[in-house]
Short mmCIF file of N, CA and C in Angstrom, two decimals:
data_model
loop_
_atom_site.label_atom_id
_atom_site.label_comp_id
_atom_site.label_asym_id
_atom_site.label_seq_id
_atom_site.Cartn_x
_atom_site.Cartn_y
_atom_site.Cartn_z
N MET A 512 1.25 -20.14 35.43
CA MET A 512 2.53 -19.48 35.31
C MET A 512 2.30 -18.03 34.88
N LYS A 513 3.07 -17.14 35.45
CA LYS A 513 3.03 -15.72 35.10
C LYS A 513 4.27 -15.41 34.27
N ILE A 514 4.07 -14.69 33.17
CA ILE A 514 5.17 -14.42 32.24
C ILE A 514 5.42 -12.93 32.14
N ILE A 515 6.69 -12.56 32.24
CA ILE A 515 7.13 -11.19 31.96
C ILE A 515 7.87 -11.23 30.63
N PHE A 516 7.32 -10.54 29.62
CA PHE A 516 8.02 -10.40 28.35
C PHE A 516 8.99 -9.24 28.53
N LEU A 517 10.26 -9.54 28.36
CA LEU A 517 11.31 -8.61 28.76
C LEU A 517 12.10 -8.05 27.59
N ASP A 518 12.06 -6.74 27.48
CA ASP A 518 13.00 -6.02 26.63
C ASP A 518 14.24 -5.81 27.50
N ILE A 519 15.38 -5.63 26.90
CA ILE A 519 16.59 -5.44 27.71
C ILE A 519 17.08 -3.99 27.64
N ASP A 520 17.34 -3.48 26.44
CA ASP A 520 17.82 -2.11 26.33
C ASP A 520 16.71 -1.14 26.73
N GLY A 521 17.00 -0.32 27.73
CA GLY A 521 16.00 0.61 28.25
C GLY A 521 15.24 0.06 29.43
N VAL A 522 15.42 -1.24 29.72
CA VAL A 522 14.79 -1.87 30.88
C VAL A 522 15.88 -2.29 31.86
N LEU A 523 16.84 -3.07 31.37
CA LEU A 523 17.94 -3.53 32.22
C LEU A 523 19.21 -2.70 32.01
N ASN A 524 19.08 -1.63 31.30
CA ASN A 524 20.13 -0.62 31.19
C ASN A 524 19.45 0.70 30.86
N ASN A 525 20.22 1.76 30.84
CA ASN A 525 19.69 3.07 30.49
C ASN A 525 20.83 3.93 29.96
N TYR A 526 20.48 5.07 29.44
CA TYR A 526 21.47 5.95 28.80
C TYR A 526 22.64 6.28 29.73
N LYS A 527 22.33 6.71 30.95
CA LYS A 527 23.37 7.11 31.90
C LYS A 527 24.29 5.93 32.21
N PHE A 528 23.70 4.77 32.48
CA PHE A 528 24.49 3.58 32.78
C PHE A 528 25.44 3.24 31.63
N LEU A 529 24.93 3.24 30.41
CA LEU A 529 25.76 2.88 29.26
C LEU A 529 26.88 3.89 29.04
N CYS A 530 26.60 5.17 29.25
CA CYS A 530 27.64 6.19 29.11
C CYS A 530 28.74 6.02 30.17
N GLU A 531 28.33 5.73 31.38
CA GLU A 531 29.29 5.57 32.46
C GLU A 531 30.13 4.31 32.31
N ASN A 532 29.58 3.27 31.72
CA ASN A 532 30.29 2.00 31.60
C ASN A 532 31.08 1.85 30.31
N GLN A 533 30.85 2.69 29.35
CA GLN A 533 31.64 2.72 28.11
C GLN A 533 31.94 1.34 27.54
N GLY A 534 30.91 0.50 27.44
CA GLY A 534 31.09 -0.81 26.82
C GLY A 534 31.59 -1.91 27.75
N LYS A 535 31.90 -1.59 29.01
CA LYS A 535 32.36 -2.62 29.95
C LYS A 535 31.24 -3.58 30.29
N SER A 536 30.04 -3.05 30.38
CA SER A 536 28.88 -3.87 30.70
C SER A 536 27.68 -3.32 29.95
N GLU A 537 26.86 -4.20 29.43
CA GLU A 537 25.66 -3.79 28.71
C GLU A 537 24.42 -3.86 29.60
N ILE A 538 24.55 -4.50 30.76
CA ILE A 538 23.39 -4.67 31.63
C ILE A 538 23.73 -4.17 33.03
N ASP A 539 22.81 -3.39 33.57
CA ASP A 539 22.96 -2.83 34.90
C ASP A 539 22.52 -3.88 35.93
N GLU A 540 23.45 -4.34 36.74
CA GLU A 540 23.13 -5.38 37.72
C GLU A 540 22.05 -4.91 38.70
N LYS A 541 21.99 -3.62 38.98
CA LYS A 541 20.93 -3.12 39.88
C LYS A 541 19.55 -3.40 39.29
N ALA A 542 19.40 -3.21 37.99
CA ALA A 542 18.11 -3.47 37.33
C ALA A 542 17.82 -4.97 37.30
N VAL A 543 18.84 -5.79 37.11
CA VAL A 543 18.65 -7.24 37.12
C VAL A 543 18.23 -7.69 38.51
N LYS A 544 18.82 -7.10 39.52
CA LYS A 544 18.44 -7.42 40.90
C LYS A 544 16.97 -7.07 41.14
N VAL A 545 16.54 -5.92 40.63
CA VAL A 545 15.12 -5.53 40.74
C VAL A 545 14.25 -6.55 40.03
N LEU A 546 14.63 -6.95 38.82
CA LEU A 546 13.85 -7.95 38.08
C LEU A 546 13.77 -9.25 38.87
N GLY A 547 14.87 -9.65 39.46
CA GLY A 547 14.87 -10.86 40.28
C GLY A 547 13.92 -10.76 41.46
N ARG A 548 13.90 -9.61 42.12
CA ARG A 548 12.99 -9.39 43.25
C ARG A 548 11.55 -9.43 42.79
N ILE A 549 11.27 -8.81 41.64
CA ILE A 549 9.91 -8.79 41.08
C ILE A 549 9.47 -10.21 40.73
N CYS A 550 10.33 -10.94 40.03
CA CYS A 550 10.00 -12.33 39.66
C CYS A 550 9.71 -13.17 40.90
N LYS A 551 10.53 -13.01 41.92
CA LYS A 551 10.35 -13.80 43.15
C LYS A 551 9.03 -13.44 43.84
N ARG A 552 8.79 -12.14 44.00
CA ARG A 552 7.57 -11.70 44.69
C ARG A 552 6.30 -12.13 43.96
N LEU A 553 6.35 -12.11 42.63
CA LEU A 553 5.14 -12.37 41.85
C LEU A 553 5.08 -13.78 41.28
N GLY A 554 6.14 -14.55 41.49
CA GLY A 554 6.16 -15.91 40.95
C GLY A 554 6.19 -15.93 39.43
N ALA A 555 6.93 -15.01 38.84
CA ALA A 555 6.95 -14.85 37.38
C ALA A 555 8.22 -15.43 36.76
N LYS A 556 8.08 -15.81 35.50
CA LYS A 556 9.21 -16.27 34.69
C LYS A 556 9.32 -15.32 33.50
N VAL A 557 10.45 -15.37 32.82
CA VAL A 557 10.76 -14.39 31.78
C VAL A 557 10.79 -15.03 30.40
N VAL A 558 10.24 -14.30 29.44
CA VAL A 558 10.41 -14.60 28.02
C VAL A 558 11.10 -13.38 27.43
N ILE A 559 12.21 -13.60 26.74
CA ILE A 559 12.96 -12.48 26.15
C ILE A 559 12.25 -12.03 24.88
N SER A 560 11.82 -10.76 24.87
CA SER A 560 11.21 -10.17 23.67
C SER A 560 12.14 -9.14 23.04
N SER A 561 13.22 -8.85 23.70
CA SER A 561 14.23 -7.90 23.25
C SER A 561 14.91 -8.37 21.96
N SER A 562 15.48 -7.45 21.23
CA SER A 562 16.28 -7.84 20.06
C SER A 562 17.46 -8.72 20.49
N TRP A 563 17.80 -8.74 21.76
CA TRP A 563 18.85 -9.62 22.28
C TRP A 563 18.49 -11.08 22.04
N ARG A 564 17.20 -11.39 21.85
CA ARG A 564 16.78 -12.78 21.64
C ARG A 564 17.40 -13.35 20.36
N LEU A 565 17.74 -12.47 19.41
CA LEU A 565 18.30 -12.94 18.14
C LEU A 565 19.64 -13.63 18.34
N ASN A 566 20.36 -13.27 19.41
CA ASN A 566 21.68 -13.85 19.68
C ASN A 566 21.71 -14.59 21.02
N TRP A 567 20.54 -14.81 21.63
CA TRP A 567 20.47 -15.37 22.98
C TRP A 567 21.15 -16.73 23.09
N ASN A 568 21.15 -17.50 22.04
CA ASN A 568 21.73 -18.84 22.09
C ASN A 568 23.19 -18.87 21.63
N HIS A 569 23.78 -17.71 21.43
CA HIS A 569 25.20 -17.62 21.10
C HIS A 569 26.02 -17.39 22.37
N THR A 570 27.28 -17.63 22.29
CA THR A 570 28.15 -17.44 23.46
C THR A 570 28.91 -16.12 23.36
N TRP A 571 28.21 -15.06 23.05
CA TRP A 571 28.83 -13.74 22.99
C TRP A 571 29.00 -13.20 24.40
N PRO A 572 30.04 -12.43 24.65
CA PRO A 572 30.33 -11.96 26.01
C PRO A 572 29.16 -11.26 26.71
N HIS A 573 28.46 -10.35 26.02
CA HIS A 573 27.36 -9.63 26.67
C HIS A 573 26.18 -10.56 26.96
N ILE A 574 25.94 -11.51 26.08
CA ILE A 574 24.86 -12.48 26.30
C ILE A 574 25.21 -13.38 27.48
N GLU A 575 26.45 -13.87 27.51
CA GLU A 575 26.88 -14.74 28.61
C GLU A 575 26.85 -14.00 29.94
N ALA A 576 27.23 -12.72 29.92
CA ALA A 576 27.18 -11.91 31.15
C ALA A 576 25.74 -11.75 31.62
N ALA A 577 24.82 -11.53 30.69
CA ALA A 577 23.40 -11.40 31.04
C ALA A 577 22.89 -12.70 31.64
N LYS A 578 23.20 -13.82 31.01
CA LYS A 578 22.74 -15.11 31.53
C LYS A 578 23.29 -15.38 32.93
N LYS A 579 24.54 -15.00 33.14
CA LYS A 579 25.16 -15.19 34.45
C LYS A 579 24.44 -14.35 35.51
N LEU A 580 24.13 -13.09 35.18
CA LEU A 580 23.41 -12.23 36.11
C LEU A 580 22.01 -12.76 36.39
N PHE A 581 21.35 -13.26 35.35
CA PHE A 581 20.01 -13.82 35.54
C PHE A 581 20.07 -15.00 36.50
N LYS A 582 21.03 -15.87 36.29
CA LYS A 582 21.16 -17.04 37.16
C LYS A 582 21.45 -16.61 38.59
N GLN A 583 22.35 -15.65 38.73
CA GLN A 583 22.74 -15.15 40.05
C GLN A 583 21.54 -14.58 40.81
N HIS A 584 20.58 -14.00 40.08
CA HIS A 584 19.42 -13.38 40.72
C HIS A 584 18.15 -14.22 40.56
N ASN A 585 18.35 -15.52 40.25
CA ASN A 585 17.25 -16.50 40.18
C ASN A 585 16.14 -16.11 39.21
N ILE A 586 16.53 -15.60 38.05
CA ILE A 586 15.57 -15.24 37.01
C ILE A 586 15.55 -16.38 36.00
N GLU A 587 14.38 -17.00 35.85
CA GLU A 587 14.26 -18.13 34.94
C GLU A 587 13.73 -17.66 33.59
N VAL A 588 14.55 -17.84 32.56
CA VAL A 588 14.14 -17.52 31.19
C VAL A 588 13.56 -18.79 30.59
N ILE A 589 12.29 -18.72 30.22
CA ILE A 589 11.61 -19.92 29.70
C ILE A 589 11.43 -19.90 28.19
N GLY A 590 11.82 -18.80 27.54
CA GLY A 590 11.66 -18.78 26.10
C GLY A 590 12.02 -17.44 25.48
N LEU A 591 11.89 -17.43 24.17
CA LEU A 591 12.17 -16.25 23.35
C LEU A 591 10.97 -16.04 22.44
N THR A 592 10.64 -14.79 22.17
CA THR A 592 9.56 -14.56 21.21
C THR A 592 10.08 -14.84 19.80
N SER A 593 9.15 -14.88 18.87
CA SER A 593 9.44 -15.19 17.48
C SER A 593 10.48 -14.22 16.90
N THR A 594 11.23 -14.71 15.95
CA THR A 594 12.18 -13.85 15.24
C THR A 594 11.63 -13.47 13.87
N ASP A 595 10.35 -13.71 13.66
CA ASP A 595 9.70 -13.36 12.39
C ASP A 595 9.67 -11.84 12.25
N SER A 596 10.50 -11.31 11.37
CA SER A 596 10.63 -9.86 11.22
C SER A 596 9.41 -9.21 10.57
N ARG A 597 8.49 -10.02 10.06
CA ARG A 597 7.25 -9.46 9.49
C ARG A 597 6.30 -9.03 10.59
N LEU A 598 6.53 -9.51 11.81
CA LEU A 598 5.68 -9.17 12.94
C LEU A 598 6.31 -8.07 13.78
N THR A 599 5.49 -7.18 14.33
CA THR A 599 6.00 -6.20 15.28
C THR A 599 6.33 -6.91 16.59
N ARG A 600 7.03 -6.24 17.46
CA ARG A 600 7.35 -6.86 18.76
C ARG A 600 6.07 -7.21 19.50
N GLY A 601 5.09 -6.33 19.47
CA GLY A 601 3.82 -6.61 20.11
C GLY A 601 3.14 -7.83 19.52
N GLU A 602 3.17 -7.97 18.20
CA GLU A 602 2.58 -9.14 17.55
C GLU A 602 3.35 -10.41 17.90
N GLN A 603 4.67 -10.31 18.03
CA GLN A 603 5.48 -11.46 18.43
C GLN A 603 5.10 -11.91 19.85
N ILE A 604 4.86 -10.95 20.73
CA ILE A 604 4.45 -11.26 22.10
C ILE A 604 3.08 -11.93 22.08
N LYS A 605 2.13 -11.33 21.35
CA LYS A 605 0.78 -11.90 21.29
C LYS A 605 0.81 -13.31 20.69
N LYS A 606 1.66 -13.53 19.70
CA LYS A 606 1.80 -14.87 19.10
C LYS A 606 2.31 -15.86 20.15
N PHE A 607 3.31 -15.46 20.93
CA PHE A 607 3.84 -16.34 21.98
C PHE A 607 2.73 -16.68 22.98
N VAL A 608 1.97 -15.67 23.39
CA VAL A 608 0.89 -15.90 24.35
C VAL A 608 -0.12 -16.88 23.75
N TRP A 609 -0.52 -16.63 22.52
CA TRP A 609 -1.51 -17.50 21.87
C TRP A 609 -0.99 -18.92 21.76
N ASP A 610 0.25 -19.08 21.34
CA ASP A 610 0.83 -20.41 21.15
C ASP A 610 1.06 -21.15 22.46
N ASN A 611 1.18 -20.40 23.56
CA ASN A 611 1.52 -21.01 24.86
C ASN A 611 0.50 -20.73 25.94
N CYS A 612 -0.70 -20.30 25.56
CA CYS A 612 -1.69 -19.88 26.57
C CYS A 612 -2.09 -21.01 27.50
N ILE A 613 -1.93 -22.23 27.07
CA ILE A 613 -2.31 -23.37 27.91
C ILE A 613 -1.45 -23.45 29.18
N CYS A 614 -0.21 -22.91 29.10
CA CYS A 614 0.69 -23.01 30.26
C CYS A 614 0.90 -21.67 30.95
N ALA A 615 0.17 -20.64 30.53
CA ALA A 615 0.34 -19.32 31.15
C ALA A 615 -0.96 -18.89 31.83
N ASP A 616 -0.83 -18.34 33.02
CA ASP A 616 -1.99 -17.80 33.74
C ASP A 616 -2.20 -16.33 33.39
N SER A 617 -1.08 -15.62 33.23
CA SER A 617 -1.13 -14.20 32.97
C SER A 617 0.20 -13.73 32.41
N TRP A 618 0.21 -12.50 31.87
CA TRP A 618 1.44 -11.99 31.28
C TRP A 618 1.46 -10.47 31.29
N VAL A 619 2.68 -9.94 31.16
CA VAL A 619 2.90 -8.50 31.05
C VAL A 619 4.15 -8.30 30.19
N ALA A 620 4.16 -7.24 29.42
CA ALA A 620 5.35 -6.87 28.65
C ALA A 620 5.98 -5.64 29.30
N VAL A 621 7.29 -5.70 29.52
CA VAL A 621 8.03 -4.58 30.10
C VAL A 621 9.02 -4.12 29.03
N ASP A 622 8.87 -2.88 28.60
CA ASP A 622 9.64 -2.36 27.47
C ASP A 622 9.74 -0.85 27.60
N ASP A 623 10.79 -0.27 27.02
CA ASP A 623 10.89 1.19 27.01
C ASP A 623 10.24 1.80 25.77
N ASP A 624 9.94 0.99 24.77
CA ASP A 624 9.27 1.46 23.56
C ASP A 624 7.78 1.17 23.64
N GLU A 625 6.98 1.98 22.97
CA GLU A 625 5.55 1.72 22.87
C GLU A 625 5.35 0.40 22.13
N LEU A 626 4.39 -0.39 22.57
CA LEU A 626 4.07 -1.66 21.93
C LEU A 626 2.60 -1.68 21.55
N ASP A 627 2.29 -2.41 20.50
CA ASP A 627 0.91 -2.54 20.06
C ASP A 627 0.24 -3.72 20.77
N ILE A 628 0.14 -3.57 22.08
CA ILE A 628 -0.55 -4.55 22.93
C ILE A 628 -1.48 -3.77 23.86
N PRO A 629 -2.43 -4.45 24.47
CA PRO A 629 -3.34 -3.74 25.39
C PRO A 629 -2.57 -3.05 26.52
N SER A 630 -2.97 -1.84 26.84
CA SER A 630 -2.27 -1.07 27.88
C SER A 630 -2.29 -1.77 29.23
N GLU A 631 -3.30 -2.61 29.48
CA GLU A 631 -3.38 -3.33 30.74
C GLU A 631 -2.27 -4.37 30.87
N ARG A 632 -1.63 -4.70 29.76
CA ARG A 632 -0.59 -5.73 29.73
C ARG A 632 0.80 -5.12 29.51
N PHE A 633 0.91 -3.80 29.59
CA PHE A 633 2.16 -3.14 29.23
C PHE A 633 2.64 -2.23 30.35
N VAL A 634 3.92 -2.37 30.69
CA VAL A 634 4.58 -1.47 31.65
C VAL A 634 5.77 -0.87 30.94
N GLN A 635 5.78 0.45 30.85
CA GLN A 635 6.83 1.14 30.11
C GLN A 635 7.89 1.70 31.04
N THR A 636 9.14 1.43 30.69
CA THR A 636 10.28 2.00 31.42
C THR A 636 10.83 3.16 30.59
N ASP A 637 11.90 3.76 31.06
CA ASP A 637 12.43 4.96 30.41
C ASP A 637 13.94 4.82 30.19
N PHE A 638 14.37 4.72 28.94
CA PHE A 638 15.79 4.61 28.60
C PHE A 638 16.56 5.85 29.08
N GLN A 639 15.94 7.02 29.00
CA GLN A 639 16.60 8.24 29.45
C GLN A 639 16.59 8.35 30.97
N GLY A 640 15.75 7.57 31.62
CA GLY A 640 15.64 7.57 33.08
C GLY A 640 16.45 6.44 33.68
N ALA A 641 15.83 5.70 34.58
CA ALA A 641 16.56 4.68 35.34
C ALA A 641 16.33 3.26 34.85
N GLY A 642 15.52 3.05 33.80
CA GLY A 642 15.19 1.69 33.41
C GLY A 642 14.25 1.09 34.43
N LEU A 643 14.35 -0.22 34.66
CA LEU A 643 13.47 -0.92 35.59
C LEU A 643 13.84 -0.62 37.03
N THR A 644 12.84 -0.22 37.81
CA THR A 644 13.03 0.04 39.24
C THR A 644 11.86 -0.58 39.99
N MET A 645 11.94 -0.60 41.29
CA MET A 645 10.86 -1.16 42.11
C MET A 645 9.58 -0.34 41.99
N ARG A 646 9.67 0.88 41.50
CA ARG A 646 8.44 1.66 41.33
C ARG A 646 7.56 1.08 40.23
N HIS A 647 8.11 0.18 39.40
CA HIS A 647 7.32 -0.49 38.37
C HIS A 647 6.57 -1.70 38.92
N LEU A 648 6.93 -2.16 40.11
CA LEU A 648 6.31 -3.34 40.69
C LEU A 648 4.77 -3.28 40.74
N PRO A 649 4.17 -2.19 41.24
CA PRO A 649 2.70 -2.17 41.31
C PRO A 649 2.02 -2.36 39.94
N ALA A 650 2.55 -1.74 38.91
CA ALA A 650 1.96 -1.87 37.57
C ALA A 650 2.14 -3.29 37.03
N ILE A 651 3.31 -3.88 37.27
CA ILE A 651 3.56 -5.25 36.84
C ILE A 651 2.64 -6.20 37.59
N ARG A 652 2.52 -6.00 38.89
CA ARG A 652 1.63 -6.83 39.71
C ARG A 652 0.19 -6.72 39.20
N LYS A 653 -0.26 -5.51 38.93
CA LYS A 653 -1.63 -5.30 38.45
C LYS A 653 -1.86 -6.04 37.13
N ALA A 654 -0.92 -5.94 36.20
CA ALA A 654 -1.06 -6.63 34.91
C ALA A 654 -1.11 -8.14 35.11
N LEU A 655 -0.29 -8.66 36.00
CA LEU A 655 -0.23 -10.10 36.21
C LEU A 655 -1.43 -10.64 37.00
N ARG A 656 -2.22 -9.75 37.56
CA ARG A 656 -3.46 -10.19 38.22
C ARG A 656 -4.59 -10.42 37.22
N ARG A 657 -4.42 -9.92 35.99
CA ARG A 657 -5.44 -10.12 34.95
C ARG A 657 -5.29 -11.52 34.38
N PRO A 658 -6.33 -12.34 34.50
CA PRO A 658 -6.24 -13.69 33.93
C PRO A 658 -6.06 -13.63 32.42
N ILE A 659 -5.34 -14.57 31.90
CA ILE A 659 -5.06 -14.61 30.47
C ILE A 659 -6.35 -14.73 29.65
N LYS A 660 -7.37 -15.38 30.22
CA LYS A 660 -8.62 -15.57 29.48
C LYS A 660 -9.29 -14.22 29.14
N GLU A 661 -8.98 -13.16 29.90
CA GLU A 661 -9.56 -11.84 29.62
C GLU A 661 -9.08 -11.30 28.27
N ASP A 662 -7.97 -11.81 27.76
CA ASP A 662 -7.46 -11.35 26.47
C ASP A 662 -8.34 -11.83 25.32
N TRP A 663 -9.13 -12.85 25.55
CA TRP A 663 -9.93 -13.43 24.46
C TRP A 663 -11.43 -13.26 24.67
N ILE A 664 -11.80 -12.45 25.67
CA ILE A 664 -13.23 -12.21 25.93
C ILE A 664 -13.69 -11.04 25.10
#
């Protein structure tokens, strides 16, 4: 299984989108569509690493809208990273990988913030730019070609 650790703010939305939508929507469907295409092409599933994971199991309107868009674009969310606030986001991702390495072949983190993970496993988007686009596909594909066992060599 290939895993994409997904941040949401700055990946599935961006500054321009949020300004234009004025709270009507927190997630840009165009970016979700791109994520769906990437997941399909690469055979990847998603683990939410975003701060959105803290409320992912609640029925809040923005969370429900995100889940609906994910379902519509065939994006399978298989888990959430730890909510242990003593760990950085990068450490939470690495903990998830370590705890679940038996069922993962490879992984990549997609985030607009710098993370303390190996650069080969990280694809950075731009909150001030367009968020996730198909131009990120080659970098995501490259990261997912690295076997998980390389993380422990």
